[in-house]
Tab-separated table of C-alpha atoms in Angstrom:
chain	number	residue	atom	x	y	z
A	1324	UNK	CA	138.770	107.210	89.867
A	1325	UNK	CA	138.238	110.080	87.658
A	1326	UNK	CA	134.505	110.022	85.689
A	1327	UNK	CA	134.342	110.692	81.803
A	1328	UNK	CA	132.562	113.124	80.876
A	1329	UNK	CA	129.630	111.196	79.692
A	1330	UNK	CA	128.875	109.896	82.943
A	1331	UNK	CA	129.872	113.094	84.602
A	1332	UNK	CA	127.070	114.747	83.164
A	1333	UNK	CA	125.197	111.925	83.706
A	1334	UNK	CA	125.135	111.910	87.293
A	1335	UNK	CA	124.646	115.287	87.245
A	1336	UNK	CA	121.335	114.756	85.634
A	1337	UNK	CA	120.578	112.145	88.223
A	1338	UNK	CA	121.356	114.023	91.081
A	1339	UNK	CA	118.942	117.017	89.683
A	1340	UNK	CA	116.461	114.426	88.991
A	1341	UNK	CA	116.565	113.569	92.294
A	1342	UNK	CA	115.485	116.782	93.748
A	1343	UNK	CA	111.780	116.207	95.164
A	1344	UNK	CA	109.284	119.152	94.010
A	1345	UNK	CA	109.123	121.721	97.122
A	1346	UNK	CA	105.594	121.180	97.790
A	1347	UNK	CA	107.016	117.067	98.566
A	1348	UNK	CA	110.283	117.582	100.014
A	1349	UNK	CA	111.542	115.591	103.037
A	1350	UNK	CA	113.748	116.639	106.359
A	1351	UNK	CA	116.611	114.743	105.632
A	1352	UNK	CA	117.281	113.471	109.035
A	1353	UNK	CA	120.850	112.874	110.973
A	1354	UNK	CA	122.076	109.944	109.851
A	1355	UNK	CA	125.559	108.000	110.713
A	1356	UNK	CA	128.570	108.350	107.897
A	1357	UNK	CA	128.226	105.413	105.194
A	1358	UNK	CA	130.642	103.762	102.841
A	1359	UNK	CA	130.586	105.198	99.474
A	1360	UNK	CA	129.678	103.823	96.503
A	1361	UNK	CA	132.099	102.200	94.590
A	1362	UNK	CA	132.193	105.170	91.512
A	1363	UNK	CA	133.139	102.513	88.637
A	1364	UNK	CA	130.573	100.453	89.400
A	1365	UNK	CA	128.545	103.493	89.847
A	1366	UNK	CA	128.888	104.814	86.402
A	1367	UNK	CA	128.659	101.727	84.849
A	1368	UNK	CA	124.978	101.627	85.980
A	1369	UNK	CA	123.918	104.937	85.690
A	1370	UNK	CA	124.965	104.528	81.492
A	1371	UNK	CA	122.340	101.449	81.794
A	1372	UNK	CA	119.842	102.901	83.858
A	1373	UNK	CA	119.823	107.089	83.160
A	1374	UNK	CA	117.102	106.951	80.573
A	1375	UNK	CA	114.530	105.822	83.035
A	1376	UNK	CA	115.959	106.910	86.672
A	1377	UNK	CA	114.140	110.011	86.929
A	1378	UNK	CA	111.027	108.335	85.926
A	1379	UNK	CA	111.405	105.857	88.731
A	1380	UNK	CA	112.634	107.918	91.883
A	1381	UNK	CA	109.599	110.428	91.041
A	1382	UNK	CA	107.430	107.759	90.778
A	1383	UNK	CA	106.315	107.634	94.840
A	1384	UNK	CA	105.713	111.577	94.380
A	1385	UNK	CA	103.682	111.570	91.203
A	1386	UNK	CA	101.204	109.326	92.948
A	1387	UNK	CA	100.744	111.465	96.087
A	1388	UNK	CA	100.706	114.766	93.450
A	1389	UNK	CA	97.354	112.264	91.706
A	1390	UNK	CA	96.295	111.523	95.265
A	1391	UNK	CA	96.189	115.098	96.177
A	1392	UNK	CA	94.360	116.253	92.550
A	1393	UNK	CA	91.831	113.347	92.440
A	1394	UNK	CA	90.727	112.581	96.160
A	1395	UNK	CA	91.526	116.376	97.767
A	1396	UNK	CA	88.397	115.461	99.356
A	1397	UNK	CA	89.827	113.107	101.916
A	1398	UNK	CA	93.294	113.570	101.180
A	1399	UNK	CA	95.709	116.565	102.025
A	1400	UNK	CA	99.005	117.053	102.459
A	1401	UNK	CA	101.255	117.486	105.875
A	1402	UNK	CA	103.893	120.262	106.465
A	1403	UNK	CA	106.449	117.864	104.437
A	1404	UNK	CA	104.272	117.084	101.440
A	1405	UNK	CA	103.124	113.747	102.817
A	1406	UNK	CA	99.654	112.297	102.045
A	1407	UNK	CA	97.369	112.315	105.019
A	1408	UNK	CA	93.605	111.922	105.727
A	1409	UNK	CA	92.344	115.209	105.676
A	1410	UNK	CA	91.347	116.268	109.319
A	1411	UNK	CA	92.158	113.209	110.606
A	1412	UNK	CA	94.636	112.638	113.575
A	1413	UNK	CA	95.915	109.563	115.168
A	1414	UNK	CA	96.402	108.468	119.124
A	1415	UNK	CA	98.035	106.005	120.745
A	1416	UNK	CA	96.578	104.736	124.149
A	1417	UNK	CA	95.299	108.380	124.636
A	1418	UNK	CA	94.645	108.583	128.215
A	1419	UNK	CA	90.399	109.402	129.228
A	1420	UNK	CA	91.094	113.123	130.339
A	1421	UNK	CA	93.209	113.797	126.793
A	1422	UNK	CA	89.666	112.699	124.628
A	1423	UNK	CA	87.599	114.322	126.955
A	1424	UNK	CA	89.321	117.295	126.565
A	1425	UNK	CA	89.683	116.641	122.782
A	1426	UNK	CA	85.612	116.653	122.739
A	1427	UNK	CA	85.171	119.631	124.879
A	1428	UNK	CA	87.330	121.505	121.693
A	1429	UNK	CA	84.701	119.878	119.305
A	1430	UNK	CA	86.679	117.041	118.042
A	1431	UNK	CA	85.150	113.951	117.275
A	1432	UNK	CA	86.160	110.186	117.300
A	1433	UNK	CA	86.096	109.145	113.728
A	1434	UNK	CA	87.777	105.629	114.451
A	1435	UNK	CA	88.871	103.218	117.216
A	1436	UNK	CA	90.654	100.246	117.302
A	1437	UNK	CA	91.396	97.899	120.478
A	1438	UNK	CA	94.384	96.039	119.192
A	1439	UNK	CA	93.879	93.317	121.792
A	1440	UNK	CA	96.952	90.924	121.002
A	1441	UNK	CA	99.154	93.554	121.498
A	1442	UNK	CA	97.245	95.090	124.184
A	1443	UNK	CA	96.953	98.580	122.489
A	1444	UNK	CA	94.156	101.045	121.852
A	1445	UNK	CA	93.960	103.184	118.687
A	1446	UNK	CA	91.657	106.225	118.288
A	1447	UNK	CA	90.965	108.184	115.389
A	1448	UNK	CA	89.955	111.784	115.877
A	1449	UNK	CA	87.989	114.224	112.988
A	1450	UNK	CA	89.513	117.858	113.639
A	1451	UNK	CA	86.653	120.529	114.769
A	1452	UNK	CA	84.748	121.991	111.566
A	1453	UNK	CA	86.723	124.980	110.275
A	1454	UNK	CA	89.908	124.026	111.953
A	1455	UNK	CA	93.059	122.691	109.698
A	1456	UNK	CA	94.451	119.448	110.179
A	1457	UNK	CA	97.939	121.226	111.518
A	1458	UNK	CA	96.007	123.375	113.798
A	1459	UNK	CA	94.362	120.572	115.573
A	1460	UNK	CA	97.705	118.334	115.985
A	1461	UNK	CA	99.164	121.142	117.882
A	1462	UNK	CA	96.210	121.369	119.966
A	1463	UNK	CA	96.303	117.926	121.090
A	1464	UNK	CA	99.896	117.996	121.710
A	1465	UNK	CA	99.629	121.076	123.557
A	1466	UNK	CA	96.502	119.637	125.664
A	1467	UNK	CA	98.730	116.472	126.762
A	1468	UNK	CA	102.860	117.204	125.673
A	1469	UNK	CA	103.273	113.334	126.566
A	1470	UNK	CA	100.565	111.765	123.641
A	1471	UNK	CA	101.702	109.597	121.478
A	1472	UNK	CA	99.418	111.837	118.639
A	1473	UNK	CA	100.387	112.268	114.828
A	1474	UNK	CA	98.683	112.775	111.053
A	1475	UNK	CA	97.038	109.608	109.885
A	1476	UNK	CA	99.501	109.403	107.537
A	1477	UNK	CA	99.066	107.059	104.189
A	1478	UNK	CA	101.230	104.461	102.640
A	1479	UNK	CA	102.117	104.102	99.197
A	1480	UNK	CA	103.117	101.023	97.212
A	1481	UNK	CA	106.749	100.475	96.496
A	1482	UNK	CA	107.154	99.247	92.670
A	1483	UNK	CA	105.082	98.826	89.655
A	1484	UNK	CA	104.022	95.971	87.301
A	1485	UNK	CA	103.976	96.141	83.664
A	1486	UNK	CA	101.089	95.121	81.152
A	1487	UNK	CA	99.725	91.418	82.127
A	1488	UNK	CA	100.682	89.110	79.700
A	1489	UNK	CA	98.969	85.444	79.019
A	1490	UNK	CA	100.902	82.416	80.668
A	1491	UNK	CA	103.431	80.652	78.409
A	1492	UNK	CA	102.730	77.288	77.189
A	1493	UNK	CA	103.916	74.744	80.376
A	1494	UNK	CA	103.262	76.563	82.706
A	1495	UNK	CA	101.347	74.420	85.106
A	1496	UNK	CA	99.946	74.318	88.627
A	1497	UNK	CA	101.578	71.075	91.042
A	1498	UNK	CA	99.383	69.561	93.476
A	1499	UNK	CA	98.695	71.508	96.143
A	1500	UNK	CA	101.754	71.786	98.428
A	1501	UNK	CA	101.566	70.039	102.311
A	1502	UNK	CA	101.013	72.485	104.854
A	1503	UNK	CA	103.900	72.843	106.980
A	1504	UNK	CA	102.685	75.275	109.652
A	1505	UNK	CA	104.340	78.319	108.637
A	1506	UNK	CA	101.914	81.421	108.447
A	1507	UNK	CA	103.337	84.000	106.542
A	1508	UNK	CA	101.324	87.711	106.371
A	1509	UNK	CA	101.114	90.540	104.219
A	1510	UNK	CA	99.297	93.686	104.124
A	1511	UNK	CA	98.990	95.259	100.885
A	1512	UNK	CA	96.617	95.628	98.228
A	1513	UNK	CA	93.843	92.637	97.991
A	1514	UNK	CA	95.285	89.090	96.020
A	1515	UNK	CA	93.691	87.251	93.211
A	1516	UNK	CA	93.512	83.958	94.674
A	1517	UNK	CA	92.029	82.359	91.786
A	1518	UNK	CA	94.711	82.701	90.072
A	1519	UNK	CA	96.860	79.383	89.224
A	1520	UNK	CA	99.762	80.396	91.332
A	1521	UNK	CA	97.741	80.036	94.658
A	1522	UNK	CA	96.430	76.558	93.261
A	1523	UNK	CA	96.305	74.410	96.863
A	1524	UNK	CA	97.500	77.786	98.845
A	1525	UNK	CA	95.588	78.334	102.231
A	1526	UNK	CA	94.628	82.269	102.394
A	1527	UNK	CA	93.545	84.219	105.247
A	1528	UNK	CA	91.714	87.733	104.527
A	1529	UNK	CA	91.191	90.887	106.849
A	1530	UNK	CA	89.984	93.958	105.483
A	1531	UNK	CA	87.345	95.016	103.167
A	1532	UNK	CA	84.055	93.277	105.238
A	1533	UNK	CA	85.356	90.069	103.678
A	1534	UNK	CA	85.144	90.788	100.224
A	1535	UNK	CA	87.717	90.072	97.640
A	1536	UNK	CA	88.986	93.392	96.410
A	1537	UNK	CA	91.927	92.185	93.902
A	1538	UNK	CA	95.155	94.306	93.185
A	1539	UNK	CA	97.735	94.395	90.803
A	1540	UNK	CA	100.094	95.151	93.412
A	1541	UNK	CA	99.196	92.883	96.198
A	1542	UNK	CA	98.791	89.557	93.699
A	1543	UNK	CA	102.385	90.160	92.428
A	1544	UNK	CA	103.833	90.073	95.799
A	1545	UNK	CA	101.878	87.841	97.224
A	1546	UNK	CA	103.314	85.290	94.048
A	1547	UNK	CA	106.495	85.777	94.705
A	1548	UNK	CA	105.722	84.954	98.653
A	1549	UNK	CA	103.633	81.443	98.580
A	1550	UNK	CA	102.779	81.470	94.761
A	1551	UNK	CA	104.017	78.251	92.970
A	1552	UNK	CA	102.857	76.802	89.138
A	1553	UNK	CA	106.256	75.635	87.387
A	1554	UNK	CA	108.558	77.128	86.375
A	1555	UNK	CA	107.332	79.932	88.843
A	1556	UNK	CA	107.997	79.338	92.534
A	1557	UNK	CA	107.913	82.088	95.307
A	1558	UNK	CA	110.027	82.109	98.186
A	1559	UNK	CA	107.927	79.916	100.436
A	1560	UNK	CA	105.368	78.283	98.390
A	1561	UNK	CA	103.875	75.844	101.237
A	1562	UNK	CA	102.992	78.545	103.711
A	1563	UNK	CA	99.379	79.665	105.185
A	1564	UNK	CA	99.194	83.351	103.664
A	1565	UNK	CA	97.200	85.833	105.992
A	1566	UNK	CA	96.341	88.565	103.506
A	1567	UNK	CA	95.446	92.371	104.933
A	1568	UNK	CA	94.075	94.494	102.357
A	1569	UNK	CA	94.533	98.074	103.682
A	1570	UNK	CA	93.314	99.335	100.030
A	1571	UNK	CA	90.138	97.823	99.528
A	1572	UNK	CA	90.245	99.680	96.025
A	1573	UNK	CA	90.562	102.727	97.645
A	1574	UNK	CA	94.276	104.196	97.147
A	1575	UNK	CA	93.265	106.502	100.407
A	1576	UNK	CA	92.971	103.321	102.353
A	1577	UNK	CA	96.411	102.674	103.763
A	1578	UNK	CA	96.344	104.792	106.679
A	1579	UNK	CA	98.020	104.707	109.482
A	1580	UNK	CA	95.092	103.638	111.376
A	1581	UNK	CA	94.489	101.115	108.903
A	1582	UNK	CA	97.609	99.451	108.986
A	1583	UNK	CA	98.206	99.295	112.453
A	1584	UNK	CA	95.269	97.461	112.798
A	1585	UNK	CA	95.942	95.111	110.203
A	1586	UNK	CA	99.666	94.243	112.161
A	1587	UNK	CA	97.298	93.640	115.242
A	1588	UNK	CA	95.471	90.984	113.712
A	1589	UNK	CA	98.581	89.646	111.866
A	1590	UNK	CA	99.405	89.106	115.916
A	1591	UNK	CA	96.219	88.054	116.943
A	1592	UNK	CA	96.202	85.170	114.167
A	1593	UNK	CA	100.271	84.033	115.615
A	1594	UNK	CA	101.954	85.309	112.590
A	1595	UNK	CA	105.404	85.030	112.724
A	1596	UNK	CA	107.139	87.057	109.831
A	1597	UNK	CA	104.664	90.059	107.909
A	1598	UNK	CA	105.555	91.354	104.538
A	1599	UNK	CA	105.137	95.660	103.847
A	1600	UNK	CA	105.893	96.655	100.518
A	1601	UNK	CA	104.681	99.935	101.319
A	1602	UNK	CA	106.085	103.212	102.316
A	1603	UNK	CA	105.807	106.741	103.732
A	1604	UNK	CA	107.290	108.307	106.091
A	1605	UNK	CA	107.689	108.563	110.152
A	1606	UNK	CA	105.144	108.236	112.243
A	1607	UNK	CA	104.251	108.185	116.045
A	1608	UNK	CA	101.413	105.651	115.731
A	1609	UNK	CA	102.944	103.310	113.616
A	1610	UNK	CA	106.372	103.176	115.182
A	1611	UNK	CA	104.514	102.394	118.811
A	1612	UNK	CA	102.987	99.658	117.035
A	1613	UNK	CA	106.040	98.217	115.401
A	1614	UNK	CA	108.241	98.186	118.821
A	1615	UNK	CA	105.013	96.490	120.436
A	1616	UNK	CA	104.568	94.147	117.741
A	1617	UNK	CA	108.447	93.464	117.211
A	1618	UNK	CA	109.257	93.137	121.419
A	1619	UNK	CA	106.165	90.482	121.375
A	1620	UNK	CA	108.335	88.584	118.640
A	1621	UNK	CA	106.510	89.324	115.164
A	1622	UNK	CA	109.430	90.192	112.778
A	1623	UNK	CA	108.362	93.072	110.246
A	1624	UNK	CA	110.358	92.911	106.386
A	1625	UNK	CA	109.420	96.064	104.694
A	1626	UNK	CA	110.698	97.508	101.601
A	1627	UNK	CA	113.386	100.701	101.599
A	1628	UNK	CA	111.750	102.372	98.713
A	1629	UNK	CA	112.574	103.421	95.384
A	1630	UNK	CA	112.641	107.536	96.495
A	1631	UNK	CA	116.126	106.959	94.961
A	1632	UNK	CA	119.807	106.971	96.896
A	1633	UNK	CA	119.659	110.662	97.549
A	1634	UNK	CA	116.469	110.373	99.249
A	1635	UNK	CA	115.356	110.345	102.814
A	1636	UNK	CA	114.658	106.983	104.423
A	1637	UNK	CA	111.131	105.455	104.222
A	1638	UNK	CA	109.357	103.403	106.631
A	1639	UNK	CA	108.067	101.120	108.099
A	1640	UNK	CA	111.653	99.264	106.816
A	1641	UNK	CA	113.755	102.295	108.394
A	1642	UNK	CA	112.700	101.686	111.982
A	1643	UNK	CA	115.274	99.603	114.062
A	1644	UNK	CA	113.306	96.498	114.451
A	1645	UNK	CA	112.434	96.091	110.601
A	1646	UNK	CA	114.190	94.040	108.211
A	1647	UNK	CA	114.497	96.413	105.283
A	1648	UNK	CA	115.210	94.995	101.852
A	1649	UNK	CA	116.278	96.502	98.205
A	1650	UNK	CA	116.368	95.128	94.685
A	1651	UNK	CA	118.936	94.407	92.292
A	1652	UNK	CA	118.887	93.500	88.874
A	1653	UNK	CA	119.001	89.690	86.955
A	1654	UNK	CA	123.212	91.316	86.828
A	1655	UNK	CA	123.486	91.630	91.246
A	1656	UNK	CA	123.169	95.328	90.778
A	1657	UNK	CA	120.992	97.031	93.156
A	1658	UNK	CA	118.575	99.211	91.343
A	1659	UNK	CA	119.135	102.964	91.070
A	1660	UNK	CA	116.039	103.854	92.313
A	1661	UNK	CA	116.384	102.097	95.157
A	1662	UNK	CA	116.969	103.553	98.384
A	1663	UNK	CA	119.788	103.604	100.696
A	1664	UNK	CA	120.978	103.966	104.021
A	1665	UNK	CA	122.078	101.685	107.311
A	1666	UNK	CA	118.447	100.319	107.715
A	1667	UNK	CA	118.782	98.044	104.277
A	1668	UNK	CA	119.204	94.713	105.776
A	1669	UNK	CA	119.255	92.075	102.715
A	1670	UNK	CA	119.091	92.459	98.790
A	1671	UNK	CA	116.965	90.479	96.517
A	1672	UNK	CA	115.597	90.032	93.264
A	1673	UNK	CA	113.747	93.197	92.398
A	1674	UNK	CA	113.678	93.334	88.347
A	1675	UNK	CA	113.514	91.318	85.349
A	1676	UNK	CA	111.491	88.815	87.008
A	1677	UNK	CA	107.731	87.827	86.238
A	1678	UNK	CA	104.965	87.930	89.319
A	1679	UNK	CA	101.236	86.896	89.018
A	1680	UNK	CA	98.868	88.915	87.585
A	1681	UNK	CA	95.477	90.284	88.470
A	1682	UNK	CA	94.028	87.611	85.747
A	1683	UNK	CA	93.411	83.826	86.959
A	1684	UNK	CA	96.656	82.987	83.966
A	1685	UNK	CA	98.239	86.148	83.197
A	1686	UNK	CA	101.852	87.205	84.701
A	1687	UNK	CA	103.119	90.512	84.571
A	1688	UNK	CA	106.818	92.190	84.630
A	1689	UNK	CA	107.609	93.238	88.364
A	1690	UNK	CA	110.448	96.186	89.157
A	1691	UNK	CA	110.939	97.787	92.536
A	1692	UNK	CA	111.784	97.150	96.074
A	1693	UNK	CA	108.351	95.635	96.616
A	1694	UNK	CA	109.121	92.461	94.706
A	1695	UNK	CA	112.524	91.949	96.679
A	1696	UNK	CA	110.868	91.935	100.172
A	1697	UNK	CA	108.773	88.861	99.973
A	1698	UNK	CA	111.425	86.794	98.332
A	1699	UNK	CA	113.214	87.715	101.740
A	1700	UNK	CA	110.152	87.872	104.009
A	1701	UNK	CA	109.612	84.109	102.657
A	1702	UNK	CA	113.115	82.964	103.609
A	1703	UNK	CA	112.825	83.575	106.914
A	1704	UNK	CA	109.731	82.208	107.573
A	1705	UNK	CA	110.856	78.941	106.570
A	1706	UNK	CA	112.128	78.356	110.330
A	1707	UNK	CA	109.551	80.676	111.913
A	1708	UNK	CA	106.449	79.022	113.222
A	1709	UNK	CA	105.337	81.855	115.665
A	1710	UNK	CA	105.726	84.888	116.854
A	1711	UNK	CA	109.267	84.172	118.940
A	1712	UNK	CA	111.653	87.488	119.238
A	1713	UNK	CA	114.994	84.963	119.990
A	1714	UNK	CA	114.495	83.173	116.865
A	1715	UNK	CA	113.519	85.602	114.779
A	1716	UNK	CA	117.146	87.198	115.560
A	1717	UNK	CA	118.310	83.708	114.490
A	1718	UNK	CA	117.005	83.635	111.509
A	1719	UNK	CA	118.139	87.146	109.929
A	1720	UNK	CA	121.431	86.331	111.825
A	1721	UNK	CA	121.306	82.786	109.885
A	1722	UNK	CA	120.130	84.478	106.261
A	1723	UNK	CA	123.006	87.260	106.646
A	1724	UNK	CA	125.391	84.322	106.763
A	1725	UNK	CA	124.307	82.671	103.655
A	1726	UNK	CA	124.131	86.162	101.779
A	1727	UNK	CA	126.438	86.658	98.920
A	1728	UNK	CA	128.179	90.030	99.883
A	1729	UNK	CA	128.492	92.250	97.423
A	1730	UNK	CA	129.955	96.206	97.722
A	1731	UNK	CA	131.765	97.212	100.229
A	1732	UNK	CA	133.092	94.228	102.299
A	1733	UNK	CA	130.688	93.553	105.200
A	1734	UNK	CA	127.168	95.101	105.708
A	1735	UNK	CA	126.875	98.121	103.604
A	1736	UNK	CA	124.327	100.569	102.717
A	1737	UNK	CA	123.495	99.895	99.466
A	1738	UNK	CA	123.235	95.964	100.281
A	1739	UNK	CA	122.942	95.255	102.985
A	1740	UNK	CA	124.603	91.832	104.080
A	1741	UNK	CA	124.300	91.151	100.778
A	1742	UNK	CA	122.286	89.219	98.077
A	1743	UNK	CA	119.705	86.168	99.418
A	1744	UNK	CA	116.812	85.075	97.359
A	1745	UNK	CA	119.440	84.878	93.606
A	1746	UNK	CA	117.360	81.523	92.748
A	1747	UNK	CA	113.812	82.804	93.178
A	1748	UNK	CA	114.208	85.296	90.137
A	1749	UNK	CA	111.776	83.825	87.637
A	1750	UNK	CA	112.724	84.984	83.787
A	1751	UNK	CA	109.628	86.403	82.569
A	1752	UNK	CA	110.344	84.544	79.311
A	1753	UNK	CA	109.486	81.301	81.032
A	1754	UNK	CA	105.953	81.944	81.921
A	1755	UNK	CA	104.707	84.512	79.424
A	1756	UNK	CA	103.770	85.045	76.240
A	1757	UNK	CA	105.224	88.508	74.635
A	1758	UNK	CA	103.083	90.580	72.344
């Protein structure tokens, strides 16, 4: 089909706008031929959407550029542009000889972490004063070729909320809901649980010394996960949430060291399905962790990111063993922003749709991949009651049969196996007041 001009020029704008600032941009790795979009549907979007795409797809960048201004104290910035804890580098099971060596050079341990469930060990080395944080990764990898060493890279929240706005009139908490042993996790930002949604809803904390350290982002996906005060349901409102806040307030706190951990205990606790709706890039430490976690039968649903469909993949949802989810629209169109690629697994609900807010009544206007992953993480752990690796290939094989496929016929890479979750989209008409 040949484009009009109008949208010609269009996605010529969009494909500019998706061109990531040098100091930020990504290796685009190797990745297998995909279908390609279908162009009328295409352009039909990118008339809806243009005005605010290259808002949204710089969005992820704009907060490491604020990251790197306002907290160059602890933060820096590898080779690629991604955030990392300045002088801080992350091992795997380092063998004895490796840290000894490390601490003849003048390093220091900063952090460790015995992640007993999944029987791994975790240290967290400060670089020697004077030296650069790239200067003393390559020395570690050059004292031991074989570590499993990397940047303690951070992760970055995948979507935004809008302005909270005060609950609509009949909008009311039911009784608390009967437990039906499912434990559902997610490590984000800390959750309001005073707020009416979580009315009767068991929560678990790590993180933070115990304190309650609420966040914008993690309340709004933890809503749309267990929440439930009519007409707003999440996806599995009767589950046991175990709630990792890797933020604490900080927006330095989701390192890779940090996370990890936090999946550890998700383990220890017999978690069977863990929400991410965070994102960054590769890394050595977390991918160990993953394949340990995801061989011992914990099944990971992250989201793919909102980097745009240009963009590199982001993890943790790009790694093999991690169901990775995008958004569409209250129309079944995936949103532009969204990312793409052969690791998107399912498609859910991921705009014009209402989450809780920070406030005990308030509800706020959710967009981005971050708001589609627990509607999906939910779903599956309807029939998950622990950590089992069989069954939790069951149940994604189970959910991609009730998906409603849409694109190209089959699994795609803009879909997935299609759209699950079509139901759980709460209008945000329904349960808030406009101003």
């Amino acid at each position: 089909m040949k484009l009009d001009s109008l949208t010609a020029a269009a996605l010529a704008l969009v494909l500019a706008s998706l061109a990531v600032p040098a100091r930020a941009q990504l290796r685009l790795p190797s990745l297998p031929s995909l279908p390609r979009p279908n162009l009328p549907e295409l352009s039909a979007s990118l008339r809806r959407e243009l005005p605010a795409l290259a808002e949204l797809t710089q969005a992820r960048h704009r907060r490491i550029g604020e990251l790197l201004r306002e907290r160059g104290d602890v933060v820096e910035a590898d080779p690629r542009g991604e955030p990392v804890r300045r002088g801080e580098l992350v091992l795997t099971a380092p063998s004895d000889a490796l840290l000894a060596a490390a601490r003849a050079d003048g390093f220091d341990i900063a952090r460790e972490r015995v992640l007993d469930a999944l029987e791994l060990r975790i240290v967290t080395l400060r670089a020697p004063p004077g030296w650069d944080t790239q200067r003393a990764l390559q020395r570690l990898r050059e004292i031991d070729r074989s570590a499993t060493v990397d940047y303690n890279h951070l992760y970055l929240q995948s979507g935004d909320t809008a302005t909270p706005h005060a609950a609509a009139s009949g909008v009311s908490s039911p009784p608390a809901a009967a437990p039906i042993g499912i434990k559902v996790g997610l490590i984000d930002g800390g959750v309001e649980s005073a707020h009416a949604v979580f009315r009767g809803t068991a929560i678990h904390r790590w993180g933070c010394a115990d304190q309650s350290v609420p966040s914008a982002h993690g309340t709004a996906v933890a809503s749309l996960l267990v929440g439930r005060a009519e007409p707003f349901r999440g996806a599995a409102p009767a589950a046991t949430l175990y709630a990792a806040d890797v933020y604490c307030g900080d927006a330095a706190g989701a390192s890779v060291d940090n996370v990890a951990a936090a999946l550890g205990w998700m383990f220890s606790q017999q978690v069977a399905v863990v929400n991410v709706s965070l994102v960054g890039p590769a890394n050595r430490t977390l991918e160990q962790v993953v394949r340990r976690a995801s061989a011992r039968g914990l099944l990971l649903v992250a989201a793919v990111g909102n980097d745009g469909p240009a963009a590199p993949p982001l993890y943790p949802a790009a790694y093999p063993e991690v169901v990775g989810v995008t958004g569409v629209d209250a129309h079944s169109r995936v949103l532009p922003e969204a990312g793409r690629g052969p690791h998107v697994a399912f498609a859910a609900p991921g705009s014009d749709m209402a989450a809780a807010g920070v406030a005990a009544a308030a509800y706020v206007r959710a967009r981005g991949t971050s708001f589609a992953t627990p509607l999906v993480a939910g779903l599956l752990a309807a029939s998950l009651h622990e950590p089992d690796a069989a069954k939790a290939a069951l149940a994604v094989a189970a959910l991609a049969r009730s998906a409603i496929d849409l694109g190209a016929v089959g699994r795609d890479a803009v879909y997935g196996h299609g759209l699950v979750g079509r139901t759980l989209r709460t209008e945000p008409s329904l349960v808030m007041v406009d101003r």
